[in-house]
CSV table of C-alpha atoms in Angstrom, one decimal:
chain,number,residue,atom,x,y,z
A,1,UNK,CA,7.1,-21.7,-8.3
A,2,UNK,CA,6.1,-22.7,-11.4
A,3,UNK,CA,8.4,-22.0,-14.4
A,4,UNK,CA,7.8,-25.1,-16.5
A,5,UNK,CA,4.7,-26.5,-17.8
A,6,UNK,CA,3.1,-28.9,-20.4
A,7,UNK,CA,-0.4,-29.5,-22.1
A,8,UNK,CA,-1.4,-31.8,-24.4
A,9,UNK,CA,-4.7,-31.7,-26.8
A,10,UNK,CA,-7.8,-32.9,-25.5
A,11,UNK,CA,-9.3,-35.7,-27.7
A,12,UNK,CA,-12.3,-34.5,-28.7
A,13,UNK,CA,-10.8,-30.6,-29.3
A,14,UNK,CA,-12.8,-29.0,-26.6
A,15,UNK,CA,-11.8,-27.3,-23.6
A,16,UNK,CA,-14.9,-27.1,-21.1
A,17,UNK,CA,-15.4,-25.3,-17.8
A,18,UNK,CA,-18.1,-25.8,-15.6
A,19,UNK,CA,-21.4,-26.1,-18.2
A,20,UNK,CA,-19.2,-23.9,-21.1
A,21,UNK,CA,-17.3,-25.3,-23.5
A,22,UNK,CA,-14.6,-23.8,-26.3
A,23,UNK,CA,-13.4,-25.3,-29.6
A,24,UNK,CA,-9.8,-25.3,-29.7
A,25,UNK,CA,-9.4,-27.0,-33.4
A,26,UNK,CA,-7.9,-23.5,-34.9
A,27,UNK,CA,-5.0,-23.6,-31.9
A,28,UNK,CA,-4.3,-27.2,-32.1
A,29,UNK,CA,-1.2,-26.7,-32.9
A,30,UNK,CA,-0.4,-25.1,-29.4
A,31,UNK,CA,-1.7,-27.6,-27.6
A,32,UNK,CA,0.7,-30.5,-27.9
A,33,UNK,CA,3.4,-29.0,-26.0
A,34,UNK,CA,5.2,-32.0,-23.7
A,35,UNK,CA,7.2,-29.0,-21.8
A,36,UNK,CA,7.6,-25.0,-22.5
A,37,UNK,CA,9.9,-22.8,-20.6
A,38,UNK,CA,8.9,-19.6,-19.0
A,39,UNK,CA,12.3,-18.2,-19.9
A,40,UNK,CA,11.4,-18.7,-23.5
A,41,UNK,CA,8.8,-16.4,-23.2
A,42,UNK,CA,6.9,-17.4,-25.7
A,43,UNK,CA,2.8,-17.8,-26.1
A,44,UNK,CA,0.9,-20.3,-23.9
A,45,UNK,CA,-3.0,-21.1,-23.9
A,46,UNK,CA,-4.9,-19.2,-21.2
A,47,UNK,CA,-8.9,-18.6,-20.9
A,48,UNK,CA,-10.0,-15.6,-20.6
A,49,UNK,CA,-13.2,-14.3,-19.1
A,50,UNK,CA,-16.0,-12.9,-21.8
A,51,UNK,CA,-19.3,-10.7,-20.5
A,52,UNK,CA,-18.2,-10.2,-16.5
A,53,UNK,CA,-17.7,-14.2,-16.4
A,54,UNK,CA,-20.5,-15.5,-18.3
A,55,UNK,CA,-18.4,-16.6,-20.7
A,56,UNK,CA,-14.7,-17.2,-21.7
A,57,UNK,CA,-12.6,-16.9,-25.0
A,58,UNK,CA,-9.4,-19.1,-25.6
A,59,UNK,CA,-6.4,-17.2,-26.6
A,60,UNK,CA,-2.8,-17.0,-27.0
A,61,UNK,CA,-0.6,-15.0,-24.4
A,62,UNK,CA,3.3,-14.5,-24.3
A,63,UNK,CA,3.9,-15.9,-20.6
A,64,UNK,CA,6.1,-13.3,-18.9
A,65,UNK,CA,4.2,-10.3,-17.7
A,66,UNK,CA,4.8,-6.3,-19.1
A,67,UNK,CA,4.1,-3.8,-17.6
A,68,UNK,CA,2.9,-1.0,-19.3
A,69,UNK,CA,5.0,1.6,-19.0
A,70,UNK,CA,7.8,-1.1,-20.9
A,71,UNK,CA,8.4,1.1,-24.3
A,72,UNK,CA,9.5,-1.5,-26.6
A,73,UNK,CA,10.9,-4.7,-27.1
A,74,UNK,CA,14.9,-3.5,-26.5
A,75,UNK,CA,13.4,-2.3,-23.0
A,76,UNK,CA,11.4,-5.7,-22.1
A,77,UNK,CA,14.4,-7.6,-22.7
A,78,UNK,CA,16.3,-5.6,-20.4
A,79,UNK,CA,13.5,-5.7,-17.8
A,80,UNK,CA,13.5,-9.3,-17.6
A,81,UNK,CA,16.8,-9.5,-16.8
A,82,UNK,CA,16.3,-7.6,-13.4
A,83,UNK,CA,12.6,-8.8,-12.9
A,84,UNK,CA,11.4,-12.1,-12.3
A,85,UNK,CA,7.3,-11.9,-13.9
A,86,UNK,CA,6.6,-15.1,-15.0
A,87,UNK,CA,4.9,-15.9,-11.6
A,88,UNK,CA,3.0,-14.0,-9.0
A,89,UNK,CA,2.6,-14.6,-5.1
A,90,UNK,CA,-0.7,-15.2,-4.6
A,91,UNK,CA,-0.7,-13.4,-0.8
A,92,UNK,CA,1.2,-10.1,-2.5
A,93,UNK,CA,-1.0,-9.6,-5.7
A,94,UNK,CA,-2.5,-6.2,-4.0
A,95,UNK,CA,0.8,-5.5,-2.3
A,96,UNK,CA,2.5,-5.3,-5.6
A,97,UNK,CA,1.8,-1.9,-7.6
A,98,UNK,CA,2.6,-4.2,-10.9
A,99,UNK,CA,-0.1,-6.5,-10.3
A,100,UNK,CA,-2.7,-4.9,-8.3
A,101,UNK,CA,-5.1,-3.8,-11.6
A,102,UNK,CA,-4.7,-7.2,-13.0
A,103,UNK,CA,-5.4,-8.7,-9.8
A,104,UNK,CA,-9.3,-6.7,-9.9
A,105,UNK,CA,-9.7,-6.3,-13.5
A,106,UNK,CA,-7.6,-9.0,-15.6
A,107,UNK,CA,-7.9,-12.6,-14.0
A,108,UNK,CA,-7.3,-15.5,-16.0
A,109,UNK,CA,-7.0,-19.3,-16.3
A,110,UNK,CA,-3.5,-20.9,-17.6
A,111,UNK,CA,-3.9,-24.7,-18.8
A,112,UNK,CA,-1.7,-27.2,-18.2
A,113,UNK,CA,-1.1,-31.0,-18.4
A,114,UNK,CA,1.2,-30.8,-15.7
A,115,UNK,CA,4.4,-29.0,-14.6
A,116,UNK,CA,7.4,-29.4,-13.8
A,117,UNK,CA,10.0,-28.3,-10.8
A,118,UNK,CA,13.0,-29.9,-9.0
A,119,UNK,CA,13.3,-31.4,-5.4
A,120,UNK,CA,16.6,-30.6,-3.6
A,121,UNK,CA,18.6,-33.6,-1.9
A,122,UNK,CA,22.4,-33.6,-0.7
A,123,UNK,CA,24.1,-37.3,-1.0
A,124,UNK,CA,26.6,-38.0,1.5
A,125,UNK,CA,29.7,-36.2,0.6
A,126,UNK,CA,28.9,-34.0,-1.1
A,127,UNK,CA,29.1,-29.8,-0.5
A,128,UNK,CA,26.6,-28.8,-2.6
A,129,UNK,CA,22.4,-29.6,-2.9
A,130,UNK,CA,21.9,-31.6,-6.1
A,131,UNK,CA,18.9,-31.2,-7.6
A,132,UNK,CA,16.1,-34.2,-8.9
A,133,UNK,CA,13.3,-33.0,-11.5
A,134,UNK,CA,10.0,-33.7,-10.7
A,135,UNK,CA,6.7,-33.6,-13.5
A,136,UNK,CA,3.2,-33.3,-11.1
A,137,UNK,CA,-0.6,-33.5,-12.4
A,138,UNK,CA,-3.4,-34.5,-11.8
A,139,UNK,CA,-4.0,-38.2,-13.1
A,140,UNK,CA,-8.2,-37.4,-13.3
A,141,UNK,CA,-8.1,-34.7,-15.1
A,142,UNK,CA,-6.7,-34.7,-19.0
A,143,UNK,CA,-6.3,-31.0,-17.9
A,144,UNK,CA,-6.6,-28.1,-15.5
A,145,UNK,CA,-6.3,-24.7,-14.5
A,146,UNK,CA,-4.0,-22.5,-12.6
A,147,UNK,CA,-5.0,-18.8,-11.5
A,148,UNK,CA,-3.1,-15.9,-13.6
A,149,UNK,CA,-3.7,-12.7,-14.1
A,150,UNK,CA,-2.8,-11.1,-17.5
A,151,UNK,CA,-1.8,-8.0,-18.9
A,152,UNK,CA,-2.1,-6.1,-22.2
A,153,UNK,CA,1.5,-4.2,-23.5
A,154,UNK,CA,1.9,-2.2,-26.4
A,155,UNK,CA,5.3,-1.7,-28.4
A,156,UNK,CA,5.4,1.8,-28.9
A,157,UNK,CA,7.7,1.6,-31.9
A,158,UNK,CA,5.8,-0.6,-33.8
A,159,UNK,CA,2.1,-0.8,-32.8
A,160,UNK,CA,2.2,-4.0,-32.3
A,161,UNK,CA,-0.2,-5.3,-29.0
A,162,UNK,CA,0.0,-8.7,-27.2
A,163,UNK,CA,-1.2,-10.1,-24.2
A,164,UNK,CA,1.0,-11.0,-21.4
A,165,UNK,CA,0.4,-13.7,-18.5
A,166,UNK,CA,1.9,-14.6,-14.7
A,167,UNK,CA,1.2,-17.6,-13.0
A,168,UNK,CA,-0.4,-17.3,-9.6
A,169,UNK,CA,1.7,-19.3,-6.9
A,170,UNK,CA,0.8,-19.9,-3.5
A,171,UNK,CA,2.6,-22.5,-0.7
A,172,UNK,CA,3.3,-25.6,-1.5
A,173,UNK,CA,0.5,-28.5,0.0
A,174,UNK,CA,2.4,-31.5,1.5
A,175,UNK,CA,3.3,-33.2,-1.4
A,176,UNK,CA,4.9,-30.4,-3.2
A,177,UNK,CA,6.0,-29.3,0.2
A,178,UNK,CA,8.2,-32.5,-0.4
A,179,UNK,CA,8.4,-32.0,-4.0
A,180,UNK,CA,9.9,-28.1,-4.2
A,181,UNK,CA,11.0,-28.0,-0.9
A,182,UNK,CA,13.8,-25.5,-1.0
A,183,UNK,CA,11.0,-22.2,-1.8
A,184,UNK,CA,8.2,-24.6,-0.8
A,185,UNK,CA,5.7,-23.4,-3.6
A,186,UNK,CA,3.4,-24.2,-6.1
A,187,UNK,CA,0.9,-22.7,-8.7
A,188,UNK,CA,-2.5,-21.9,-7.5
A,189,UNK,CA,-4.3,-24.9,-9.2
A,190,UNK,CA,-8.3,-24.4,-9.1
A,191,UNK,CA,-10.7,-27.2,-9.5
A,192,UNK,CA,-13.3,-26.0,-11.7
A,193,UNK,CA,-15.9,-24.1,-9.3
A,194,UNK,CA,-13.4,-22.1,-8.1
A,195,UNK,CA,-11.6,-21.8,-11.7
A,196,UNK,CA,-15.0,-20.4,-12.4
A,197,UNK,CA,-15.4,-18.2,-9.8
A,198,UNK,CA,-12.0,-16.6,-10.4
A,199,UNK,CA,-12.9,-15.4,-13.9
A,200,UNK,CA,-16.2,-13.4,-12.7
A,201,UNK,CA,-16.3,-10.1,-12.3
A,202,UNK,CA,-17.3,-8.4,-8.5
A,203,UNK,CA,-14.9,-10.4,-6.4
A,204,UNK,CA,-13.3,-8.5,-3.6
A,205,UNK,CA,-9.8,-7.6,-2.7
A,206,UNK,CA,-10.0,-10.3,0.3
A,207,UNK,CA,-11.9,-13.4,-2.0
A,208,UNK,CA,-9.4,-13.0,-4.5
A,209,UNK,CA,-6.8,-13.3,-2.3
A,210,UNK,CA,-8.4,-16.4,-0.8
A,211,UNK,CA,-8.3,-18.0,-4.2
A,212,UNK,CA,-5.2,-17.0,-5.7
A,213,UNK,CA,-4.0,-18.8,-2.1
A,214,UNK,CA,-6.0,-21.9,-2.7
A,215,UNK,CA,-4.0,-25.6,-2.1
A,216,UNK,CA,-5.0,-28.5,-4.5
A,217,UNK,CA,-5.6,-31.3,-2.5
A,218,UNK,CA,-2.3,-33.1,-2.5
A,219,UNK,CA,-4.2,-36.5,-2.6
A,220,UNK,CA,-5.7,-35.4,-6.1
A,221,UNK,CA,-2.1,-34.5,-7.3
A,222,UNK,CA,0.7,-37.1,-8.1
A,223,UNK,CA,4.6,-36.4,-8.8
A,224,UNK,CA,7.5,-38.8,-10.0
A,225,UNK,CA,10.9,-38.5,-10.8
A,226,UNK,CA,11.9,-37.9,-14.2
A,227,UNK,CA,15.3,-37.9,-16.7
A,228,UNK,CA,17.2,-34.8,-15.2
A,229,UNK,CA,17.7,-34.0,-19.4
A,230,UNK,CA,14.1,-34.1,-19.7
A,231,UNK,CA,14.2,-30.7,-21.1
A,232,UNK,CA,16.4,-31.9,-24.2
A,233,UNK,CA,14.5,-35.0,-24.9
């Protein structure tokens, strides 16, 4: 799955898709984040589609998706301590009453750097799995996108509206096969035609299932070991 994840600010302050391109200077501050927790729920960068496709906006979304029927903010905390939202099975998105209108109507693109997850190993002698942190990216691109689907929620209490995000997972290629090999998953990583394509408007049930099950080539992708405190450091 994918419940760590990291982005760091392009150079030149752009963040481009196919032939369209965003400013970013105004969220700057949000992208230089070495590693953010899903359980922190709080806001992460995602692109989201403008005119049926033709065009995307940049915005801020709490990662962690609400459903709408959540009253207030007493109730999403207690929801999220029975439901796991932050990602999505790519193969279930249309068996899942929560997601299935986001799936047709509300696809977007979540950046990252890279991400983070932990390979399981058992030493000799011991009872129990330990478990090894991993970061993965891609070491051609400065950044890329994974498939989400997001979701607008209202606290009825105080008015207040945000945006809310899952992460699209699919199974894990053979290096993350290797990587997260006890659920053997990873997020749905799109190079940028296919980023592109996810964002338009028209796609059916069927094509949008093929592409929130899309595997990134796992000779594009690298992982290495990293300080199991990395997420104190």
């Amino acid at each position: 799955m994918c419940y760590y994840n990291g982005i760091k600010v392009p150079r030149d302050e752009y963040i481009r898709l196919m032939t369209l391109e965003k400013e970013i200077k105004a969220l700057a501050k949000h992208f230089a984040k070495p590693i953010q927790s899903a359980f922190e729920y709080k806001v992460w960068p995602i692109l989201k589609p403008v005119s049926g496709g033709k065009d995307f906006e940049v915005e801020m979304a709490e990662w962690g998706f609400v459903p709408p029927r959540i009253k207030n903010r007493d109730e999403v905390k207690e929801f999220r301590k029975q439901y796991r939202m932050e990602n999505a099975k790519g193969e279930e998105l249309f068996q899942k009453i929560t997601y299935r209108d986001a799936a047709l109507k509300r696809r977007c693109l979540i950046l990252s750097s890279g991400f983070y997850e932990w390979r399981h190993f058992k030493p000799v002698g011991y009872k129990k799995d330990e478990k090894y942190p991993y970061y993965i990216n891609i070491p051609a691109k400065e950044y890329f996108y994974m498939a989400g689907i997001w979701q607008p929620w209202t606290d009825r209490e105080t008015g207040e509206t945000i945006d809310t995000f899952t992460v699209v997972t699919t199974k894990a290629n053979s290096l993350m096969e290797q990587v997260h090999n006890d659920k053997k998953r990873m997020p749905t990583i799109l190079p940028d035609n296919l980023a592109n394509e996810w964002i338009q408007d028209g796609l059916s049930e069927s094509r949008i299932t093929e592409l929130a099950t899309f595997q990134y080539p796992a000779d594009k992708m690298a992982a290495h070991s990293i300080n199991k405190d990395f997420r104190a450091l």
